[in-house]
XYZ file of C-alpha atoms in Angstrom:
596
model
C 193.437 38.915 40.306
C 191.891 42.038 38.835
C 191.769 40.493 35.384
C 190.172 37.360 36.782
C 187.688 39.481 38.685
C 186.735 41.395 35.534
C 186.214 38.158 33.637
C 184.054 36.779 36.412
C 181.930 39.953 36.487
C 181.617 39.845 32.685
C 180.453 36.236 32.859
C 177.833 37.219 35.404
C 176.642 40.087 33.231
C 176.283 37.779 30.239
C 173.515 35.892 32.049
C 171.313 39.000 31.926
C 172.185 40.301 28.443
C 169.178 41.007 26.257
C 168.988 40.723 22.531
C 167.780 43.617 20.369
C 164.258 43.132 19.076
C 165.645 43.906 15.619
C 167.788 40.762 15.590
C 164.841 38.357 15.683
C 165.426 36.939 12.218
C 168.610 35.350 11.002
C 170.951 37.676 9.168
C 170.938 35.525 6.062
C 167.193 35.975 5.633
C 166.129 32.469 6.643
C 162.596 33.438 7.520
C 159.445 31.372 7.709
C 156.640 31.671 5.174
C 154.021 34.325 5.969
C 150.848 32.467 5.035
C 148.615 32.433 8.130
C 145.509 34.532 8.710
C 142.841 34.701 11.428
C 140.992 31.480 10.390
C 144.280 29.531 10.354
C 145.256 30.897 13.775
C 141.844 30.122 15.228
C 142.016 26.564 13.916
C 145.487 26.089 15.413
C 144.436 27.630 18.726
C 141.136 25.774 19.127
C 142.676 22.503 17.953
C 145.523 22.861 20.450
C 143.221 23.847 23.309
C 140.252 21.496 23.072
C 141.720 18.089 23.846
C 140.128 14.926 25.099
C 140.375 16.384 28.604
C 136.980 18.021 28.218
C 135.448 14.574 27.738
C 136.848 13.512 31.149
C 137.273 16.694 33.200
C 133.535 17.409 33.149
C 132.816 14.366 35.313
C 135.852 14.584 37.581
C 135.512 18.263 38.487
C 131.727 18.072 38.890
C 131.934 15.061 41.239
C 134.876 16.207 43.344
C 134.635 20.003 43.361
C 131.999 22.170 41.714
C 128.843 20.067 41.391
C 126.168 21.734 39.224
C 128.223 24.960 39.378
C 130.712 23.414 36.948
C 129.811 26.083 34.383
C 131.011 28.817 36.727
C 134.285 26.948 37.241
C 134.807 26.888 33.464
C 134.034 30.611 33.285
C 136.488 31.517 36.069
C 139.193 29.329 34.520
C 138.579 30.985 31.147
C 138.931 34.458 32.667
C 142.192 33.430 34.362
C 143.532 32.075 31.073
C 142.441 35.272 29.312
C 144.793 37.286 31.550
C 147.771 35.430 30.113
C 146.318 35.561 26.611
C 146.058 39.374 26.741
C 149.710 39.607 27.785
C 150.682 37.255 24.951
C 148.622 39.262 22.467
C 150.488 42.534 23.078
C 153.961 40.989 23.097
C 153.275 38.977 19.954
C 152.320 42.223 18.200
C 155.462 43.997 19.379
C 157.832 41.110 18.633
C 156.292 39.054 15.786
C 158.921 36.339 15.543
C 159.177 32.624 16.298
C 159.892 31.570 19.852
C 156.880 32.813 21.811
C 157.659 33.203 25.545
C 161.341 32.384 24.980
C 161.623 35.226 22.472
C 159.860 37.763 24.698
C 161.920 36.816 27.751
C 165.164 37.168 25.791
C 164.301 40.718 24.713
C 162.830 41.921 28.011
C 164.413 39.947 30.878
C 167.688 38.301 29.883
C 169.437 35.429 28.180
C 169.663 32.956 31.065
C 165.974 33.280 31.953
C 165.028 32.986 28.272
C 167.096 29.827 27.949
C 165.378 28.185 30.924
C 161.951 29.144 29.573
C 162.803 27.751 26.133
C 164.238 24.601 27.711
C 161.098 24.131 29.843
C 158.862 24.652 26.790
C 160.768 21.963 24.874
C 159.974 19.544 27.703
C 156.364 20.709 27.840
C 155.636 20.131 24.164
C 157.515 16.805 24.025
C 155.679 15.299 26.984
C 152.402 16.942 25.988
C 152.542 15.510 22.470
C 153.540 12.068 23.734
C 150.787 11.899 26.349
C 148.174 12.973 23.800
C 149.364 10.333 21.338
C 149.163 7.541 23.930
C 145.538 8.405 24.618
C 144.377 7.744 21.069
C 144.476 3.926 20.874
C 142.223 3.395 23.964
C 139.640 5.700 22.392
C 139.864 3.838 19.086
C 139.145 0.554 20.866
C 135.409 1.304 21.001
C 135.143 1.188 17.200
C 136.759 -2.256 17.080
C 134.780 -3.800 19.932
C 137.398 -3.552 22.687
C 141.132 -3.382 23.335
C 141.638 -7.072 22.486
C 140.259 -6.643 18.963
C 142.471 -3.755 17.881
C 144.894 -4.464 14.996
C 148.438 -5.173 16.190
C 149.744 -1.833 14.916
C 147.118 0.063 16.942
C 147.055 -1.923 20.177
C 149.305 -1.395 23.161
C 151.595 -4.407 23.596
C 152.996 -5.651 26.905
C 156.687 -6.477 26.806
C 158.204 -8.609 29.573
C 161.207 -6.423 30.336
C 159.231 -3.153 30.307
C 156.943 -1.948 33.083
C 154.619 -0.151 30.687
C 153.153 -1.416 27.395
C 154.621 -0.079 24.180
C 152.228 1.852 21.977
C 152.976 1.594 18.232
C 149.809 3.544 17.381
C 151.044 6.564 19.342
C 154.472 6.498 17.710
C 152.997 6.097 14.209
C 150.613 9.012 14.706
C 153.411 11.260 15.973
C 155.511 10.439 12.907
C 152.538 11.073 10.584
C 151.912 14.466 12.194
C 155.641 15.247 11.939
C 155.584 14.468 8.216
C 152.502 16.684 7.818
C 154.225 19.592 9.565
C 157.241 19.190 7.276
C 155.017 19.812 4.232
C 154.441 23.432 5.223
C 152.545 25.559 7.697
C 149.694 26.260 5.262
C 149.087 22.555 4.617
C 149.286 21.578 8.286
C 147.025 24.446 9.381
C 144.487 23.406 6.729
C 144.404 19.836 8.071
C 144.184 21.181 11.619
C 141.252 23.351 10.539
C 139.319 20.446 9.009
C 139.814 18.272 12.108
C 138.890 21.144 14.417
C 135.683 21.892 12.493
C 134.667 18.231 12.799
C 135.452 18.265 16.532
C 133.465 21.459 17.098
C 130.542 19.948 15.159
C 130.517 16.959 17.516
C 130.558 19.252 20.548
C 127.629 21.170 19.067
C 125.836 17.834 18.656
C 126.417 17.146 22.365
C 125.021 20.571 23.240
C 121.945 20.351 20.999
C 121.036 16.706 21.620
C 121.754 17.025 25.333
C 119.712 20.219 25.553
C 116.760 18.480 23.885
C 117.001 15.592 26.374
C 117.249 18.051 29.262
C 114.111 19.951 28.295
C 112.260 16.682 27.711
C 113.141 15.352 31.169
C 113.131 18.485 33.316
C 116.901 18.784 33.916
C 117.118 16.318 36.821
C 120.788 17.095 37.409
C 119.962 20.520 38.848
C 117.400 19.125 41.306
C 119.866 17.853 43.915
C 119.657 17.993 47.741
C 122.728 20.196 48.306
C 121.725 22.764 45.715
C 123.778 24.498 43.037
C 126.891 24.905 45.225
C 127.310 21.584 47.090
C 130.875 22.440 48.158
C 130.431 26.190 48.391
C 132.521 28.827 46.689
C 135.739 26.953 47.551
C 134.576 24.020 45.427
C 133.958 26.312 42.465
C 137.412 27.895 42.722
C 139.249 24.596 43.271
C 137.448 23.228 40.241
C 138.491 26.249 38.185
C 142.145 25.638 39.172
C 141.880 22.152 37.666
C 140.017 23.376 34.598
C 142.574 26.142 33.950
C 144.706 23.591 32.125
C 141.834 22.853 29.738
C 142.542 26.296 28.219
C 146.250 25.777 27.649
C 146.943 25.850 23.920
C 146.468 29.444 22.851
C 150.239 29.932 23.226
C 150.584 27.789 20.094
C 149.103 30.774 18.239
C 151.869 33.039 19.543
C 154.530 30.546 18.439
C 153.478 31.032 14.798
C 153.832 34.845 14.941
C 156.560 34.940 12.291
C 154.304 33.082 9.840
C 151.319 35.434 10.155
C 150.567 37.796 7.286
C 149.475 40.696 9.485
C 150.591 39.890 13.058
C 149.527 43.206 14.597
C 145.918 42.573 13.593
C 145.608 38.796 13.238
C 147.400 37.512 16.358
C 145.134 39.274 18.901
C 142.057 38.214 16.929
C 143.307 34.621 16.721
C 143.874 34.418 20.482
C 140.611 36.193 21.307
C 138.534 33.928 19.063
C 140.339 30.834 20.345
C 139.590 31.526 23.998
C 136.073 32.823 23.350
C 135.058 29.791 21.289
C 136.655 27.311 23.693
C 135.083 28.949 26.742
C 131.635 28.980 25.073
C 131.848 25.314 24.075
C 133.151 24.237 27.496
C 130.416 26.117 29.350
C 127.594 24.895 27.118
C 128.725 21.263 27.320
C 128.961 21.530 31.111
C 125.491 23.135 31.340
C 124.006 20.204 29.439
C 125.857 17.321 31.076
C 125.426 18.372 34.720
C 121.755 18.964 33.930
C 121.219 15.473 32.516
C 122.823 13.509 35.358
C 123.237 14.472 39.049
C 126.870 15.354 39.656
C 127.367 12.584 42.244
C 126.155 9.930 39.759
C 128.459 10.924 36.899
C 130.886 8.410 35.455
C 134.343 9.935 36.144
C 135.894 8.278 33.064
C 133.198 8.703 30.398
C 130.789 11.318 31.782
C 129.340 12.500 28.471
C 128.757 9.175 26.712
C 127.389 7.560 29.901
C 124.970 10.485 30.345
C 123.500 9.848 26.887
C 123.464 6.102 27.519
C 121.219 6.618 30.559
C 118.610 8.041 28.183
C 118.830 5.102 25.773
C 121.170 6.778 23.271
C 123.988 4.227 23.301
C 124.779 5.062 19.693
C 125.829 8.534 20.831
C 128.865 6.934 22.481
C 130.339 6.368 19.008
C 129.812 10.009 18.068
C 131.367 11.204 21.329
C 134.308 8.798 20.998
C 134.861 10.160 17.483
C 135.019 13.632 18.999
C 137.571 12.458 21.562
C 139.770 10.923 18.847
C 139.542 14.034 16.662
C 140.306 16.250 19.657
C 143.376 14.157 20.451
C 144.653 14.326 16.877
C 144.140 18.106 16.759
C 145.897 18.464 20.122
C 148.759 16.323 18.842
C 149.270 18.645 15.878
C 149.069 21.652 18.191
C 151.585 20.117 20.613
C 154.228 19.301 18.005
C 153.814 22.483 15.912
C 155.380 25.058 18.322
C 158.346 22.989 19.524
C 160.550 23.098 16.387
C 159.971 26.839 16.128
C 161.286 27.345 19.658
C 164.292 25.123 18.888
C 164.857 27.112 15.679
C 164.680 30.427 17.563
C 167.190 29.210 20.155
C 169.525 28.009 17.397
C 169.239 31.386 15.610
C 170.444 33.033 18.799
C 173.402 30.670 19.050
C 172.180 28.918 22.194
C 171.788 25.646 20.274
C 173.857 24.381 17.303
C 173.099 26.460 14.175
C 172.065 23.389 12.169
C 168.693 23.489 13.951
C 167.919 26.937 12.550
C 167.820 25.621 8.975
C 164.616 26.463 7.076
C 163.573 24.480 4.002
C 163.745 26.519 0.803
C 160.533 25.107 -0.642
C 158.412 24.500 2.463
C 159.816 27.422 4.498
C 159.502 25.510 7.748
C 162.278 24.394 10.158
C 162.430 20.905 8.676
C 165.350 19.475 10.649
C 164.038 20.764 13.986
C 160.591 19.374 13.172
C 161.973 15.941 12.317
C 164.173 15.831 15.414
C 161.435 16.869 17.837
C 158.951 14.516 16.159
C 161.297 11.540 16.506
C 161.933 12.328 20.182
C 158.204 12.584 20.869
C 157.539 9.345 18.953
C 160.168 7.436 20.946
C 158.756 8.757 24.222
C 155.193 7.902 23.169
C 156.228 4.384 22.110
C 158.139 3.319 25.218
C 156.881 5.352 28.167
C 153.666 5.844 30.061
C 153.875 9.601 30.343
C 150.772 10.035 32.507
C 152.992 10.335 35.596
C 154.958 13.087 33.849
C 151.888 15.112 32.870
C 152.467 17.620 35.670
C 155.737 18.631 34.012
C 153.698 20.011 31.117
C 151.968 22.394 33.505
C 155.283 23.645 34.931
C 156.580 24.682 31.506
C 153.319 26.382 30.607
C 152.926 28.281 33.875
C 156.572 29.382 33.913
C 156.116 30.725 30.388
C 152.882 32.525 31.322
C 154.593 34.108 34.335
C 157.587 35.346 32.346
C 155.314 36.778 29.651
C 153.447 38.810 32.286
C 156.740 40.074 33.767
C 157.969 40.910 30.264
C 154.847 42.978 29.670
C 155.512 45.005 32.822
C 159.070 45.637 31.649
C 157.904 46.623 28.162
C 155.434 49.147 29.565
C 157.570 50.665 32.316
C 161.237 50.130 31.384
C 161.456 48.865 27.802
C 164.806 48.057 26.172
C 165.971 51.179 24.343
C 166.587 49.338 21.084
C 163.070 47.955 20.934
C 161.187 49.003 17.787
C 157.955 50.660 18.769
C 154.736 50.616 16.791
C 154.920 46.890 16.006
C 157.534 47.329 13.310
C 158.664 44.302 11.387
C 162.075 43.252 12.746
C 163.479 42.937 9.249
C 162.870 46.639 8.666
C 164.919 47.736 11.629
C 167.976 45.538 11.240
C 170.154 48.663 11.240
C 169.356 49.286 14.897
C 171.539 46.406 15.967
C 175.133 45.331 15.689
C 176.715 48.792 15.591
C 179.913 49.562 17.420
C 178.358 51.463 20.257
C 177.484 50.764 23.825
C 176.953 47.291 25.219
C 174.389 45.949 27.655
C 176.948 46.434 30.387
C 176.498 50.210 29.999
C 172.775 50.062 30.717
C 173.073 51.633 34.135
C 174.750 54.679 32.581
C 172.744 54.942 29.393
C 169.363 53.946 30.754
C 166.764 56.335 29.375
C 166.061 57.796 25.938
C 169.522 59.242 25.301
C 170.356 58.800 21.663
C 173.775 60.467 21.887
C 175.751 60.291 25.120
C 177.907 63.234 24.038
C 174.934 65.562 24.379
C 173.871 66.787 27.782
C 170.569 65.186 28.810
C 167.591 67.444 29.219
C 165.570 67.663 32.417
C 162.804 65.497 30.938
C 165.325 62.852 29.892
C 166.784 62.763 33.389
C 163.293 62.482 34.878
C 162.478 59.629 32.516
C 165.699 57.844 33.457
C 164.847 58.136 37.149
C 161.304 56.897 36.487
C 162.584 53.858 34.591
C 165.013 52.908 37.344
C 162.280 53.294 39.943
C 159.915 51.179 37.821
C 162.511 48.403 37.614
C 162.851 48.322 41.391
C 159.108 48.078 41.897
C 158.704 45.346 39.277
C 161.275 43.368 41.281
C 159.261 44.125 44.433
C 156.122 42.746 42.753
C 157.969 39.494 42.078
C 159.272 39.302 45.664
C 155.793 40.025 46.996
C 154.384 37.100 44.978
C 157.226 34.825 46.142
C 156.433 35.654 49.790
C 152.635 35.685 49.527
C 151.922 32.546 47.489
C 153.776 29.982 49.669
C 152.107 31.417 52.777
C 148.698 30.858 51.172
C 149.556 27.426 49.751
C 151.318 25.707 52.660
C 148.587 24.941 55.187
C 151.072 22.935 57.282
C 152.801 26.122 58.453
C 151.812 27.543 61.867
C 148.872 29.911 61.645
C 150.781 32.893 63.042
C 153.616 32.461 60.536
C 151.149 32.163 57.661
C 149.292 35.322 58.707
C 152.501 37.311 59.155
C 153.959 36.156 55.856
C 150.682 36.739 54.008
C 150.478 40.265 55.388
C 154.103 41.025 54.495
C 153.854 39.603 50.971
C 150.448 41.167 50.369
C 151.574 44.630 51.485
C 154.717 44.373 49.355
C 152.711 43.240 46.330
C 149.944 45.804 46.770
C 152.310 48.680 47.530
C 154.552 47.966 44.518
C 151.517 47.695 42.230
C 150.117 51.017 43.471
C 153.462 52.766 42.991
C 153.737 51.369 39.440
C 150.284 52.732 38.692
C 151.253 56.145 40.029
C 154.664 56.634 38.404
C 153.270 56.144 34.920
C 154.320 54.078 31.926
C 157.147 54.752 29.501
C 155.968 57.341 26.993
C 157.667 55.675 24.026
C 156.028 52.351 24.880
C 152.565 53.810 25.401
C 152.652 55.466 21.958
C 152.304 52.104 20.217
C 149.051 52.225 18.269
C 149.367 49.791 15.386
C 149.090 46.640 17.477
C 147.042 45.407 20.401
C 147.580 47.067 23.791
C 146.817 45.008 26.891
C 144.321 46.821 29.161
C 144.505 47.417 32.923
C 148.300 47.455 33.215
C 149.830 46.876 35.796
C 146.847 45.252 37.556
C 146.195 42.618 34.885
C 149.774 41.280 34.522
C 150.256 41.340 38.311
C 147.098 39.231 38.735
C 148.396 36.930 36.009
C 151.702 36.476 37.854
C 149.865 35.806 41.121
C 147.515 33.178 39.639
C 150.283 31.360 37.779
C 152.552 31.347 40.833
C 149.733 29.895 42.952
C 149.117 27.115 40.435
C 152.855 26.404 40.199
C 153.126 26.131 43.975
C 150.340 23.550 44.090
C 151.637 21.129 41.451
C 153.286 18.798 43.957
C 156.809 17.975 45.069
C 157.307 14.982 42.752
C 156.579 17.140 39.724
C 159.038 19.787 40.849
C 161.763 17.206 41.498
C 161.423 15.862 37.947
C 161.352 19.344 36.443
C 164.358 20.421 38.495
C 166.428 17.597 37.030
C 165.518 18.757 33.514
C 166.234 22.413 34.318
C 169.595 21.589 35.905
C 170.563 19.638 32.786
C 169.503 22.642 30.693
C 171.499 25.026 32.884
C 174.638 22.943 32.357
C 174.128 22.945 28.589
C 173.711 26.709 28.644
C 176.787 27.311 30.813
C 179.075 25.077 28.767
C 177.672 25.726 25.266
C 174.948 28.337 24.904
C 176.605 31.162 26.863
C 179.832 30.863 24.872
C 178.178 30.490 21.457
C 175.455 33.097 21.940
C 175.094 35.545 19.075
C 175.421 38.342 21.661
C 178.899 37.249 22.739
C 181.227 40.196 22.154
C 178.461 42.132 20.392
C 177.721 45.769 21.044
C 174.742 47.618 19.648
C 173.655 51.209 19.492
C 170.889 52.421 21.712
C 168.113 54.231 19.919
C 166.319 57.327 21.098
C 162.535 56.979 20.846
C 160.852 59.324 18.448
């Protein structure tokens, strides 16, 4: 019984084991090509972020929520997205390897959580790429005179035994993008850059031409009976919650961290420029469009082209439709690009079969993973109407954002002892890992900066160990506070007294834990990092990020969560029966390193 008990406890511990930051790359040197710089990253980020949603969301959010204050909703949503982007920026500098949120979670939180995040991101990018691809053929129809006049290989075809029409155009485009990504990251980022420049040029046309029309006609859209805030502040904030998803895409920049020439400098700049440019374009387009047409008279499907048509500029519809098509193609590239890198990272760690970690010798991209994920996305885009599954994309994204914020708190207050500080390249610190030393199971004993357990710890080392343990407890309290507070705010069906009590309890727990974290101070070895970007306002900023993401997750709807739960349960079974036993950390011990 004792032996069985030890095995059971060991199995439980394996769920929380963390990999050394130094083991990011495969031992045989199968690394991706370092060819990307700030312009490439900005092109990838902007192309992934600005989708056709902007051409539709403007009308929907203005009519139903914000009214003329749509610009403020875009600004608030951009600030909320920037919280997650700042967390991503620091972690991508510290751990510049493929895998993005999966990689950070594995180093900072544990293997089982990292697996679920990686598994959710695979679903996110597959459904996201498929839904984007299926939106291209309807936008192309305008150039051919309608859906009925599209060539057979571009038109959606109704099949008797299928509920939804098949879409050969979507499948073909996914396969073309997959082939492009197999050529190499430099080639695909160049194509993404050209398409993104053309898309931005069209948005600038909308801003300039619409601004000229607005000044000529006195901006009638702002002269409405209910004023600038027809639905009050609540309308502005509810609109920003919807528009938050228009900023999703900057995480594609983080997924290419291993392919960046100078990640400590270029990754933060790439994310900053991506969000800044997208927020500027979104706000300027919204200023123009809500000024041309009163918000209640906007066309919810084609708000921008219909606004120009009201002023006799029907030809502008072709320009705007071109922008929508280009935005969709750029988003398609951005949706398929990160997925094979996450699959490759999971295969490197042994959680998926090692064949998926193969990197082409000439192209230096994960060719097999790219082909596999592209084929899956093409099949889904061909056969299924994925619009009903779109909410599942948001779950994967928000879960990843939440875990990145938690990882940042751990990095600042209780970082793994084997983590290379100063943004060191993982390949230069390979010797930190895989020594016959102390395992993760010894963390409770060795926690703190003790490089040699045979030496008696000093008073400062003991104090640091106590501080780290206390920080861990209060990070857990922050998470519990969010779990208690957010449902109480979200579920209006609960009795008022229960909501108030729960809100007060969760709020006090969240606020108290955040204040204590601020007072006990950050880990000295972590705060000495100077080469890379350091996220400001820690712990307030990551705590706010966790709170916002949890609120958005709670309001996605029960049907979305049921679908996602099925996918996550399937992933958990794969991990329990394959990944946990084949993990590269199975039976591995590594030496803990004392910070300098």
